[in-house]
Short mmCIF file of C-alpha atoms (C1' of nucleotides) in Angstrom, two decimals:
data_model
loop_
_atom_site.label_atom_id
_atom_site.label_comp_id
_atom_site.label_asym_id
_atom_site.label_seq_id
_atom_site.Cartn_x
_atom_site.Cartn_y
_atom_site.Cartn_z
CA MET A 1257 0.79 18.93 -8.50
CA GLU A 1258 4.52 19.45 -9.03
CA PHE A 1259 6.82 19.54 -6.00
CA SER A 1260 10.35 21.08 -5.95
CA THR A 1261 13.38 19.61 -4.77
CA ILE A 1262 13.23 17.84 -1.37
CA THR A 1263 16.03 19.22 0.93
CA THR A 1264 18.44 17.67 3.28
CA GLU A 1265 16.65 19.33 6.21
CA GLN A 1266 13.29 18.15 5.18
CA ILE A 1267 14.07 14.41 5.02
CA SER A 1268 16.03 14.82 8.37
CA ASN A 1269 12.55 15.55 10.03
CA LEU A 1270 11.70 12.15 11.23
CA LEU A 1271 8.16 11.59 12.48
CA PRO A 1272 7.99 10.55 15.88
CA ARG A 1273 6.95 7.14 16.88
CA ASP A 1274 3.64 8.49 18.58
CA PHE A 1275 2.66 9.55 15.28
CA PHE A 1276 1.90 6.17 14.54
CA CYS A 1277 0.29 5.02 17.60
CA ARG A 1278 -3.18 6.28 16.51
CA PRO A 1279 -6.18 4.66 14.33
CA ALA A 1280 -5.06 3.78 11.00
CA GLU A 1281 -7.57 6.24 9.28
CA LEU A 1282 -6.21 9.15 11.32
CA VAL A 1283 -2.45 8.34 10.32
CA ALA A 1284 -3.44 7.77 6.65
CA GLN A 1285 -4.77 11.13 6.16
CA ASP A 1286 -2.07 12.96 7.91
CA LEU A 1287 0.50 11.07 5.92
CA ILE A 1288 -0.46 12.67 2.92
CA GLY A 1289 2.12 15.17 1.78
CA CYS A 1290 4.87 13.53 4.19
CA ILE A 1291 8.13 12.14 2.61
CA LEU A 1292 9.48 8.77 2.43
CA VAL A 1293 13.03 8.29 2.21
CA LYS A 1294 15.18 5.25 1.66
CA LYS A 1295 18.87 4.96 1.64
CA GLN A 1296 19.57 2.91 -1.70
CA PRO A 1297 21.87 0.02 -1.86
CA ASP A 1298 24.17 2.43 -3.71
CA GLY A 1299 24.40 4.80 -0.85
CA ASN A 1300 22.23 7.38 -2.63
CA LEU A 1301 18.97 8.61 -0.78
CA LEU A 1302 15.77 8.34 -2.70
CA SER A 1303 12.92 10.44 -1.36
CA GLY A 1304 9.39 11.30 -2.61
CA ILE A 1305 6.01 12.87 -1.33
CA ILE A 1306 3.32 10.50 -0.22
CA VAL A 1307 0.44 11.43 -2.23
CA GLU A 1308 -2.21 8.54 -1.97
CA THR A 1309 -2.91 6.12 0.95
CA GLU A 1310 -5.40 3.58 2.41
CA ALA A 1311 -6.13 2.79 6.01
CA TYR A 1312 -6.83 -1.00 6.97
CA SER A 1313 -7.91 -2.25 10.28
CA GLN A 1314 -8.68 -5.90 11.57
CA THR A 1315 -12.29 -4.49 12.85
CA GLU A 1316 -13.19 -4.63 8.88
CA ALA A 1317 -13.30 -7.83 6.45
CA SER A 1318 -10.77 -6.33 3.87
CA CYS A 1319 -7.67 -6.13 6.26
CA HIS A 1320 -5.31 -8.80 6.20
CA GLY A 1321 -5.43 -9.28 9.88
CA HIS A 1322 -9.28 -9.64 9.89
CA LYS A 1323 -8.99 -13.59 10.24
CA GLY A 1324 -6.06 -13.25 12.63
CA LYS A 1325 -2.39 -13.91 12.45
CA THR A 1326 -0.77 -15.86 9.58
CA LYS A 1327 2.90 -16.53 8.58
CA THR A 1328 2.99 -13.59 6.60
CA ASN A 1329 1.10 -11.06 8.22
CA THR A 1330 2.50 -11.22 11.76
CA THR A 1331 4.12 -7.65 11.56
CA LEU A 1332 0.48 -6.07 11.14
CA PHE A 1333 0.03 -7.19 14.67
CA GLY A 1334 3.18 -6.12 15.94
CA GLU A 1335 4.63 -2.73 17.17
CA PRO A 1336 3.24 0.58 15.52
CA GLY A 1337 5.95 2.48 13.47
CA ARG A 1338 7.05 -0.49 11.45
CA PHE A 1339 6.92 -1.34 7.85
CA TYR A 1340 4.68 -4.13 6.94
CA ILE A 1341 5.54 -5.56 3.60
CA TYR A 1342 3.61 -8.38 1.71
CA LEU A 1343 3.57 -9.84 -1.82
CA THR A 1344 0.38 -9.23 -3.78
CA TYR A 1345 -0.76 -11.19 -6.73
CA GLY A 1346 2.35 -13.34 -6.67
CA ILE A 1347 4.41 -10.32 -8.36
CA TYR A 1348 4.30 -7.04 -6.64
CA HIS A 1349 5.30 -5.85 -3.07
CA CYS A 1350 3.15 -3.32 -1.12
CA VAL A 1351 4.49 -1.03 1.20
CA ASN A 1352 2.25 -0.44 4.53
CA ILE A 1353 3.15 1.25 7.76
CA VAL A 1354 1.85 -0.51 10.91
CA THR A 1355 -0.33 1.91 13.28
CA ASP A 1356 -2.25 1.96 16.33
CA LYS A 1357 -1.11 -0.24 19.10
CA ASN A 1358 0.49 -3.85 19.67
CA ASN A 1359 -1.66 -6.69 18.98
CA PHE A 1360 -4.11 -4.89 17.12
CA ALA A 1361 -3.86 -5.50 13.23
CA SER A 1362 -3.97 -2.10 11.36
CA GLY A 1363 -1.78 -0.02 9.09
CA VAL A 1364 -1.50 2.19 5.91
CA LEU A 1365 -0.95 1.34 2.72
CA LEU A 1366 1.05 3.73 0.69
CA ARG A 1367 -0.33 3.59 -2.63
CA SER A 1368 1.37 6.58 -4.56
CA ILE A 1369 4.54 8.77 -4.31
CA GLU A 1370 5.75 11.75 -6.35
CA LEU A 1371 9.30 11.87 -7.05
CA PRO A 1372 10.33 15.75 -7.46
CA GLY A 1373 11.55 16.08 -11.05
CA LYS A 1374 10.66 12.76 -12.29
CA ASP A 1375 8.01 11.04 -14.29
CA GLU A 1376 4.54 11.10 -12.06
CA ARG A 1377 3.69 7.62 -13.13
CA ILE A 1378 6.79 5.67 -11.84
CA ALA A 1379 5.56 5.55 -8.50
CA SER A 1380 1.61 5.76 -8.82
CA GLY A 1381 0.38 2.56 -7.45
CA PRO A 1382 1.44 0.25 -4.80
CA GLY A 1383 3.06 -2.31 -6.68
CA LEU A 1384 5.09 0.37 -8.83
CA LEU A 1385 6.01 2.27 -5.72
CA ALA A 1386 7.71 -0.63 -4.13
CA ARG A 1387 9.50 -1.33 -7.28
CA ILE A 1388 11.22 2.22 -7.62
CA PHE A 1389 11.91 2.22 -3.97
CA GLN A 1390 13.37 -1.35 -4.07
CA ILE A 1391 11.38 -2.33 -1.22
CA ASN A 1392 10.64 -6.23 -0.65
CA LYS A 1393 10.11 -8.68 1.84
CA SER A 1394 13.59 -8.25 3.30
CA HIS A 1395 12.03 -4.93 4.64
CA ASP A 1396 9.05 -6.49 6.30
CA GLY A 1397 9.34 -5.47 10.26
CA LEU A 1398 11.87 -2.95 9.54
CA PRO A 1399 11.42 0.02 12.04
CA ILE A 1400 10.80 3.50 10.78
CA SER A 1401 14.25 4.99 11.56
CA ILE A 1402 17.01 6.78 9.91
CA LYS A 1403 19.37 3.88 11.21
CA SER A 1404 17.24 1.49 9.47
CA GLY A 1405 17.62 3.11 6.02
CA LEU A 1406 13.91 3.65 5.69
CA TRP A 1407 11.78 6.42 7.16
CA VAL A 1408 9.16 9.08 6.90
CA ALA A 1409 9.71 12.48 7.34
CA GLY A 1410 7.06 15.15 8.11
CA ARG A 1411 5.35 17.57 5.64
CA PRO A 1412 7.79 20.29 4.34
CA SER A 1413 5.67 23.19 5.04
CA GLN A 1414 2.33 24.18 6.59
CA ASN A 1415 0.76 24.87 3.35
CA MET A 1416 -2.89 23.91 3.24
CA LEU A 1417 -3.28 20.80 1.24
CA LYS A 1418 -6.27 19.75 -0.69
CA ILE A 1419 -6.91 16.15 0.39
CA VAL A 1420 -9.67 14.31 -1.07
CA GLN A 1421 -11.22 11.33 0.73
CA THR A 1422 -12.93 8.37 -0.97
CA THR A 1423 -13.65 4.68 -0.89
CA ARG A 1424 -10.68 1.94 -1.15
CA ILE A 1425 -9.94 0.48 -4.42
CA GLY A 1426 -8.97 -3.32 -5.37
CA ILE A 1427 -10.83 -4.97 -2.58
CA SER A 1428 -13.85 -6.90 -2.80
CA LYS A 1429 -15.20 -6.62 0.95
CA ALA A 1430 -15.89 -3.51 3.13
CA LYS A 1431 -16.07 -1.54 -0.04
CA GLU A 1432 -18.17 1.08 1.63
CA LEU A 1433 -15.61 2.67 4.02
CA PRO A 1434 -14.11 5.69 2.83
CA TRP A 1435 -10.51 5.03 4.17
CA ARG A 1436 -8.57 6.13 0.95
CA TRP A 1437 -7.03 9.64 0.72
CA TYR A 1438 -5.14 11.38 -1.81
CA LEU A 1439 -3.70 15.00 -2.82
CA GLN A 1440 -6.39 16.71 -5.00
CA LYS A 1441 -4.05 18.20 -7.41
CA SER A 1442 -1.96 15.00 -7.90
CA ARG A 1443 -2.02 13.56 -11.10
CA SER A 1444 -0.24 10.57 -9.95
CA ILE A 1445 -2.74 8.71 -7.92
CA SER A 1446 -3.40 5.41 -9.09
CA LYS A 1447 -6.90 5.46 -10.17
CA ARG A 1448 -10.21 7.50 -9.63
CA ALA A 1449 -13.25 6.30 -7.94
CA LYS A 1450 -16.75 7.18 -7.61
CA GLY A 1451 -18.05 9.52 -4.76
CA ASP A 1452 -14.53 11.31 -4.23
CA ARG A 1453 -15.02 14.34 -1.98
CA CYS A 1454 -13.31 16.54 0.26
CA PRO A 1455 -13.32 15.61 3.95
CA LYS A 1456 -15.50 17.74 6.03
CA LYS A 1457 -13.55 20.29 8.14
"C1'" DG B 258 -1.58 -32.47 -3.23
"C1'" DG B 259 -5.10 -29.22 -5.06
"C1'" DT B 260 -7.34 -24.90 -5.61
"C1'" DA B 261 -9.64 -20.50 -5.03
"C1'" DG B 262 -8.56 -15.68 -4.40
"C1'" DG B 263 -6.33 -11.87 -4.29
"C1'" DA B 264 -4.75 -4.22 -0.55
"C1'" DT B 265 -2.08 -5.38 -9.21
"C1'" DT B 266 -0.70 -3.85 -13.56
"C1'" DA B 267 -0.82 -3.37 -18.60
"C1'" DC B 268 -3.17 -2.99 -22.62
"C1'" DG B 269 -7.23 -2.68 -25.91
"C1'" DG C 322 -13.30 -3.44 -19.89
"C1'" DT C 323 -10.21 -7.85 -19.42
"C1'" DA C 324 -6.09 -10.57 -19.17
"C1'" DA C 325 -1.79 -12.15 -17.57
"C1'" DT C 326 0.21 -13.98 -13.54
"C1'" DC C 327 1.98 -16.87 -9.22
"C1'" DC C 328 2.17 -17.08 -4.14
"C1'" DT C 329 -0.43 -17.99 0.15
"C1'" DA C 330 -3.83 -19.88 3.01
"C1'" DC C 331 -6.91 -23.21 3.67
"C1'" DC C 332 -9.08 -27.31 2.55
"C1'" DT C 333 -8.95 -32.46 1.40
#
DNA sequence: GGTAGGATTACG
DNA sequence: GTAATCCTACCT
């Protein structure tokens, strides 16, 4: 999938807070095709199309909030519509969006983003994505807003997107849940998994 | 103070 | 497929 340039108008189309006040597995699939925008330290805006997501919820064992609050996962239990950033493997940051409701740990992991006009691989994978957007623990708890300098805009068009639903990867528990979604035509997703299929209509 | 286990990536 | 890498949570 090749995306053309993202316009100023498109990145101004901030998703409303209510969008995130829903179960993670609904938000995750609706985020495919949306735009992540960040104001970089140099003042320039960086934006890209979200092409791969995963949902997590405290009801299942692979979620960081499954065993309750800790020092590092507190944001996940808080207000929907904020970023939850954590360090994984001691090296890589992962970018999540808190969903659903207060005092209920759930969120969507952004796994891959395509930057129009740039190499498809540079933001394909959660760790690489965070690196390109220069997102780290200092952004944990930040609200999704234009004022915060980090936000999500709605899908640029009403074009039909072919979204594939499959199982999550890189986890050892609750592997059976089909809570991963990606754009079928995108070559910049992080990995393939067995049993990939299109969601039923 | 010590250790096991990662929501990963890069390379063969 | 497997190794590198190092922080966090939890246990002693």
